[in-house]
Short mmCIF file of C-alpha atoms in Angstrom, two decimals:
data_model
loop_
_atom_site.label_atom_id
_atom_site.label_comp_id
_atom_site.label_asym_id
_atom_site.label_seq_id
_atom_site.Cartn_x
_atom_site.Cartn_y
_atom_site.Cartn_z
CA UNK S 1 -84.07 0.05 34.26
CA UNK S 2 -87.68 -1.19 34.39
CA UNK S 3 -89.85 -0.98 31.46
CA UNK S 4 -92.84 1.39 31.50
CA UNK S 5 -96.22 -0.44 32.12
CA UNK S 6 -97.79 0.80 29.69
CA UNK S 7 -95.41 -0.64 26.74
CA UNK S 8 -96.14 -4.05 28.42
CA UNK S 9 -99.22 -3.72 28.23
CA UNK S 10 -99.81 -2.81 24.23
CA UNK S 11 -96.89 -5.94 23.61
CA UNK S 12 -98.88 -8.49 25.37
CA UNK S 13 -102.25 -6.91 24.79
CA UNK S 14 -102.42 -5.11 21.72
CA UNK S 15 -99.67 -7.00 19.34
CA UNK S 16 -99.96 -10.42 17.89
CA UNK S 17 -96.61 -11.10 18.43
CA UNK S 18 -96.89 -9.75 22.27
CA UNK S 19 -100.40 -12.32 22.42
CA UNK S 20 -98.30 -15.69 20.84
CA UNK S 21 -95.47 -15.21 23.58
CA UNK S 22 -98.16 -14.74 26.20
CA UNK S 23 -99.91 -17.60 25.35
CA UNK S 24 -96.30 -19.89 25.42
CA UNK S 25 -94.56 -18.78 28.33
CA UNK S 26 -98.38 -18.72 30.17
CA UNK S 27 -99.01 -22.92 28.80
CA UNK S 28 -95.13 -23.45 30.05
CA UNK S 29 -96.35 -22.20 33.70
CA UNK S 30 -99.23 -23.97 33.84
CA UNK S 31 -97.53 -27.28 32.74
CA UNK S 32 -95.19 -26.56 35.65
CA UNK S 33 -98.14 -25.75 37.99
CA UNK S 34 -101.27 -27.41 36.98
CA UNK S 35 -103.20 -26.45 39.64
CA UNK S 36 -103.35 -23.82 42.86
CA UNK S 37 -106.25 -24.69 44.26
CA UNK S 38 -106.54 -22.86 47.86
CA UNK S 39 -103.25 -21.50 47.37
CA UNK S 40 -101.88 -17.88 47.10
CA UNK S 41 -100.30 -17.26 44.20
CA UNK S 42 -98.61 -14.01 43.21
CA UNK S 43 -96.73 -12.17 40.45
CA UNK S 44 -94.08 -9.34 40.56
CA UNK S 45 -92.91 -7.52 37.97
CA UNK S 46 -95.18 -7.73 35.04
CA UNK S 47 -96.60 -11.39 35.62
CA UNK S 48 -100.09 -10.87 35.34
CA UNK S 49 -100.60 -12.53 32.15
CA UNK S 50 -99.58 -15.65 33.39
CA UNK S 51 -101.61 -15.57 36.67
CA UNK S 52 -105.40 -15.47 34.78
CA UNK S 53 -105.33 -19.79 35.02
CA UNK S 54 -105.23 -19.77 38.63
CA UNK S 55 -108.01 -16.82 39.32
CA UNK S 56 -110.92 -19.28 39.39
CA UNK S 57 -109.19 -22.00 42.01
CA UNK S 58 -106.63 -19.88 43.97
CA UNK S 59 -107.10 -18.41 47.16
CA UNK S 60 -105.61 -15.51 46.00
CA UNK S 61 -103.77 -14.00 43.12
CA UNK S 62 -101.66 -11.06 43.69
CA UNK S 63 -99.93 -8.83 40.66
CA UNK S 64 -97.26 -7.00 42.55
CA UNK S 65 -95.99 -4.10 39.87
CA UNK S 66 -92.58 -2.21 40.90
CA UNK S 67 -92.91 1.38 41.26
CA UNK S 68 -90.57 2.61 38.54
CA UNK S 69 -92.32 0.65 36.03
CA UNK S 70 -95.85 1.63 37.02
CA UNK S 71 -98.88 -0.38 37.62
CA UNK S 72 -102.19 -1.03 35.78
CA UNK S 73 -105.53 -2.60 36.76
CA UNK S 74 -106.01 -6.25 36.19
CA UNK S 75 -107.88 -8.54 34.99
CA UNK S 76 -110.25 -6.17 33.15
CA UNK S 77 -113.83 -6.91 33.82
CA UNK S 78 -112.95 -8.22 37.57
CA UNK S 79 -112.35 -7.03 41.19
CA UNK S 80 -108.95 -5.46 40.69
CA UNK S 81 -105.54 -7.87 42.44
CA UNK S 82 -102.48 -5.37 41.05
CA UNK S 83 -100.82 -3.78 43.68
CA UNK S 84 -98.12 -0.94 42.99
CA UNK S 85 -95.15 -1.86 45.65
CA UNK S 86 -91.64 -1.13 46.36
CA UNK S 87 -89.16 -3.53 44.46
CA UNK S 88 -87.48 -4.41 47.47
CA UNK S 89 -90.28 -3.75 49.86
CA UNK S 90 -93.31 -5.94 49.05
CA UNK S 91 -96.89 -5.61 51.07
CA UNK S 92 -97.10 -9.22 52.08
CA UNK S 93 -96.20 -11.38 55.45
CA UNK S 94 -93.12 -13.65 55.56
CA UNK S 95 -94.01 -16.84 54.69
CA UNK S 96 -97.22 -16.27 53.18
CA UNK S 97 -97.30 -16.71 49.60
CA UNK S 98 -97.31 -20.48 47.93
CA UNK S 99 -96.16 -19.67 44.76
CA UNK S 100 -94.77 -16.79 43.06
CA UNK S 101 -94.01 -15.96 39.73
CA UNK S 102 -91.59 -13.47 38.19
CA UNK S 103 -91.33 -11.90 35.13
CA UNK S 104 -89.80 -8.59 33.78
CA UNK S 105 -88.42 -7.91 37.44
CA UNK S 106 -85.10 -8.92 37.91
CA UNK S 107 -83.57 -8.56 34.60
CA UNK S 108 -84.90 -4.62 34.92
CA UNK S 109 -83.67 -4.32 38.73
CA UNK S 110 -81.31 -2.17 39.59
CA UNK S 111 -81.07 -4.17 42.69
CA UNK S 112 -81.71 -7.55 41.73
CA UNK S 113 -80.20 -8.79 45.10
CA UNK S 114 -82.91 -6.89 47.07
CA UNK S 115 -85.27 -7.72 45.03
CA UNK S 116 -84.42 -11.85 45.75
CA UNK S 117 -84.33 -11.22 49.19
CA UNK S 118 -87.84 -10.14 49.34
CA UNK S 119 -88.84 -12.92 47.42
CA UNK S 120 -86.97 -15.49 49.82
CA UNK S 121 -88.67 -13.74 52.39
CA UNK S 122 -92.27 -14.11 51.38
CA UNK S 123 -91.56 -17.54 50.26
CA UNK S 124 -93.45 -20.32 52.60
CA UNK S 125 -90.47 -23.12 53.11
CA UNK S 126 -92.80 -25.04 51.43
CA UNK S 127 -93.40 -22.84 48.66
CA UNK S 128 -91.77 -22.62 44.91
CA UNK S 129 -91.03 -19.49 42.88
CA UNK S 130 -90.68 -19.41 38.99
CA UNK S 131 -87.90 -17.17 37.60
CA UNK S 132 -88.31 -16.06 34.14
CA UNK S 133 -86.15 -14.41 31.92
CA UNK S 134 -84.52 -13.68 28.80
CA UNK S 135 -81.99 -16.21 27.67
CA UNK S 136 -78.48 -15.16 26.69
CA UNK S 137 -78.29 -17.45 23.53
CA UNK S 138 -82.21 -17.22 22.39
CA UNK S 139 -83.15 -14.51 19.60
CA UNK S 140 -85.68 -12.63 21.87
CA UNK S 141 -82.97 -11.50 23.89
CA UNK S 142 -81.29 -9.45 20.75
CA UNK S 143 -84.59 -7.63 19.97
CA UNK S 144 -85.17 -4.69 21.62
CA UNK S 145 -88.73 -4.41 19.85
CA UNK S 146 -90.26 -6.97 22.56
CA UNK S 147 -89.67 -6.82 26.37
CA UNK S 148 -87.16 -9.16 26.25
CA UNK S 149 -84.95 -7.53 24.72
CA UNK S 150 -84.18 -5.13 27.57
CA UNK S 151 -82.27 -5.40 30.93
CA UNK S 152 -79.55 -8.18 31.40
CA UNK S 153 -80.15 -11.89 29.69
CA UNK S 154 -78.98 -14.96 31.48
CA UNK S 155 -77.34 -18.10 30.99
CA UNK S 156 -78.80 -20.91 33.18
CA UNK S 157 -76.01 -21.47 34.78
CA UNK S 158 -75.67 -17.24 35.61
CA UNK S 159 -79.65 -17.24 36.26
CA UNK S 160 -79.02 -20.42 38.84
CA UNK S 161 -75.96 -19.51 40.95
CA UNK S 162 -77.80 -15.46 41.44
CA UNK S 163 -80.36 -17.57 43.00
CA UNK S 164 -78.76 -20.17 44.77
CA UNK S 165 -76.59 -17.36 46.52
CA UNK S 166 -80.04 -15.65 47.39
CA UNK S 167 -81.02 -18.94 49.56
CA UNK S 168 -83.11 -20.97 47.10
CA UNK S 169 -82.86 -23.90 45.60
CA UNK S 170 -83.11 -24.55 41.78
CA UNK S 171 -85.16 -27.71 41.04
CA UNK S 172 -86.31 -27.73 37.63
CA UNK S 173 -85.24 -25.62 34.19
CA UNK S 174 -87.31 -25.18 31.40
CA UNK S 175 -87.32 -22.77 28.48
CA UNK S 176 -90.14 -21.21 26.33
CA UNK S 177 -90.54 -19.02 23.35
CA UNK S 178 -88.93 -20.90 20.67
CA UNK S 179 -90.53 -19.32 17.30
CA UNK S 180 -88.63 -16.11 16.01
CA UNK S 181 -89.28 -12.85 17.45
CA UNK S 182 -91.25 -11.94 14.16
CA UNK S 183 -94.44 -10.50 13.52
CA UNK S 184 -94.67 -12.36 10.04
CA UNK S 185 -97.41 -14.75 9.41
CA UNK S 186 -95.65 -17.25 8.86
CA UNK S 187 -93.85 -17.38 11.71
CA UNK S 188 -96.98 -17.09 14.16
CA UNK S 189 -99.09 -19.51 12.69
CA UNK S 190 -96.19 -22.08 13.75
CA UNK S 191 -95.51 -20.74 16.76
CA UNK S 192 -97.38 -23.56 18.53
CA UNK S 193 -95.51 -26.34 16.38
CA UNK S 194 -91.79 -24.49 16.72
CA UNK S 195 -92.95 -25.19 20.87
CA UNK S 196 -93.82 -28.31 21.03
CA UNK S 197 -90.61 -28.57 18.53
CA UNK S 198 -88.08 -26.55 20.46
CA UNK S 199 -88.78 -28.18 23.81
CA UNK S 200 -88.57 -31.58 22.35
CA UNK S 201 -85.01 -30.87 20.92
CA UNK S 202 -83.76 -27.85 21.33
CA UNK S 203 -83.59 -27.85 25.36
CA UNK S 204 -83.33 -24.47 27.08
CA UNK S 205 -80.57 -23.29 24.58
CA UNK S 206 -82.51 -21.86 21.77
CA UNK S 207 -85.59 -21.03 23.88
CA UNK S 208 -86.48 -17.08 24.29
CA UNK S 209 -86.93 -17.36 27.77
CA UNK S 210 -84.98 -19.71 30.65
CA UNK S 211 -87.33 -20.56 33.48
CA UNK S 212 -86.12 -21.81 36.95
CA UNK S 213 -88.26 -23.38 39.53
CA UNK S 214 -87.08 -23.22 42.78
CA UNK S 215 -87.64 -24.02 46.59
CA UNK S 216 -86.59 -22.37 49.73
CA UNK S 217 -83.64 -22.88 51.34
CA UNK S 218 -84.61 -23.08 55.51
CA UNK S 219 -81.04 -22.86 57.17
CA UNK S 220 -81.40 -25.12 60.27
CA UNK S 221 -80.83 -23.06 63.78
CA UNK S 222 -77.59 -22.54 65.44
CA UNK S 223 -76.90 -21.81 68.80
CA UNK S 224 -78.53 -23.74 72.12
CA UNK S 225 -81.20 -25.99 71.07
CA UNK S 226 -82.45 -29.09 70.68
CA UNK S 227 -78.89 -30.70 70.21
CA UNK S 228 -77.79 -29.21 73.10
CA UNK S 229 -80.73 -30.87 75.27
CA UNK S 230 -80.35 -34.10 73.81
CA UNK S 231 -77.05 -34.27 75.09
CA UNK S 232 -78.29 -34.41 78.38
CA UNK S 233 -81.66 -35.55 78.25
CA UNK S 234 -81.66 -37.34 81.67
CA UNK S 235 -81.03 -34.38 84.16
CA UNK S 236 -83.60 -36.34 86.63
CA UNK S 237 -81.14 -38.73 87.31
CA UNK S 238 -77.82 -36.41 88.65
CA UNK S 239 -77.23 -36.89 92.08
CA UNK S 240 -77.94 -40.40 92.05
CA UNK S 241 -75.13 -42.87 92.81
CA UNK S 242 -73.27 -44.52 89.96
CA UNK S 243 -74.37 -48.36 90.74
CA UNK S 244 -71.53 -50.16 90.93
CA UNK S 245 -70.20 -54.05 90.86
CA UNK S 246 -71.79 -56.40 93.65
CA UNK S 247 -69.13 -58.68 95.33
CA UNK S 248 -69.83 -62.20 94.74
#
């Protein structure tokens, strides 16, 4: 069951706490991807506010929002990028987006296989594609005041395999969101130390969020091909007699 856009929106908008795990999964992503210049990058689910960094040097940015949780202009002040889409029908080409981003979409799915598929298929085989979402043993995950507390949480190891059987191929893990799910002062002043902190030690276990780059798994062709030609690559020779031994 997808959240309703408009709850999104006042958490990462309108709440302190909702701005602090913005701003930490958002630096996490952009230490992952530093840069996208001339790229397309795009978001599904509700990934827009970690798509703002690449506005000025991408391509293009695209925020694709899933019909049943509703869609919202973005970035405010700018030509409008969000698109309202099918889950598991997406406006784009195959093979035309360079990196995509997910967040709040396949925890919320209903069809998360469907929903991986389209990914895969939008994917360039070049391409890599950041899963995020809330981690089985973190706190955010038990606290259904913040977004991450809805939907189904995942172990790395669950979050990996569900993607490795959808064609990609994980190639780094992170985690994110390390501070308590609190709104207390306390707790969001040292939200950027309990970070740095968490990431240092703590590994992706205690982190709110898992995060799983991955590439695209290209299966290589079957049936008549290339192989097939090499194995007789000299056809301009048949008919010719098979030289034989000169008598001395």
């Amino acid at each position: 069951m997808h959240l309703d856009v408009l709850d999104l929106r006042t958490f990462y908008y309108r709440t302190r706490l909702g701005r602090a795990a913005q701003r930490a999964v958002r630096d996490r992503v952009v230490r992952l991807w530093p840069d996208a210049k001339g790229q397309t990058v795009v978001g599904f689910g509700f990934a827009v506010p970690l798509l703002r960094p690449y506005l000025a040097n991408a391509r293009r940015v695209i925020g694709l929002m899933p019909g049943p949780q509703g869609v919202m202009p973005w970035p405010a002040g700018m030509a409008n990028v969000s698109v309202l889409c099918e889950e598991t029908l997406w406006p784009l080409e195959p093979e035309s987006v360079d990196r995509l981003v997910m967040m709040h979409g396949l925890e919320t799915s209903d069809n998360p296989a469907s929903v991986l598929q389209e990914a895969w298929r939008v994917l360039k085989p070049s391409g890599r594609a950041l899963f995020i979402v809330p981690n089985r043993a973190g706190m955010w995950a038990r606290r259904d005041q913040t977004p991450f507390g809805f939907g189904r949480p995942y172990s790395r190891t669950q979050l990996e395999s569900q993607l490795e059987r959808a064609g990609f191929t994980p190639e780094r893990h992170v985690a994110a969101l390390f501070q308590p799910p609190s709104e207390r002062r306390f707790w969001l002043r040292a939200g950027a130390f309990m970070e740095g902190f968490g990431q240092r030690v703590s590994g992706h276990y205690a982190g709110g969020v898992l995060m799983v780059e991955v590439s695209k798994q290209v299966a290589v062709p079957h049936g008549p091909g290339l192989r097939d030609s090499v194995r007789r690559p000299l056809k301009v020779l048949e008919g010719l007699p098979v030289p034989g031994a000169k008598p001395v």
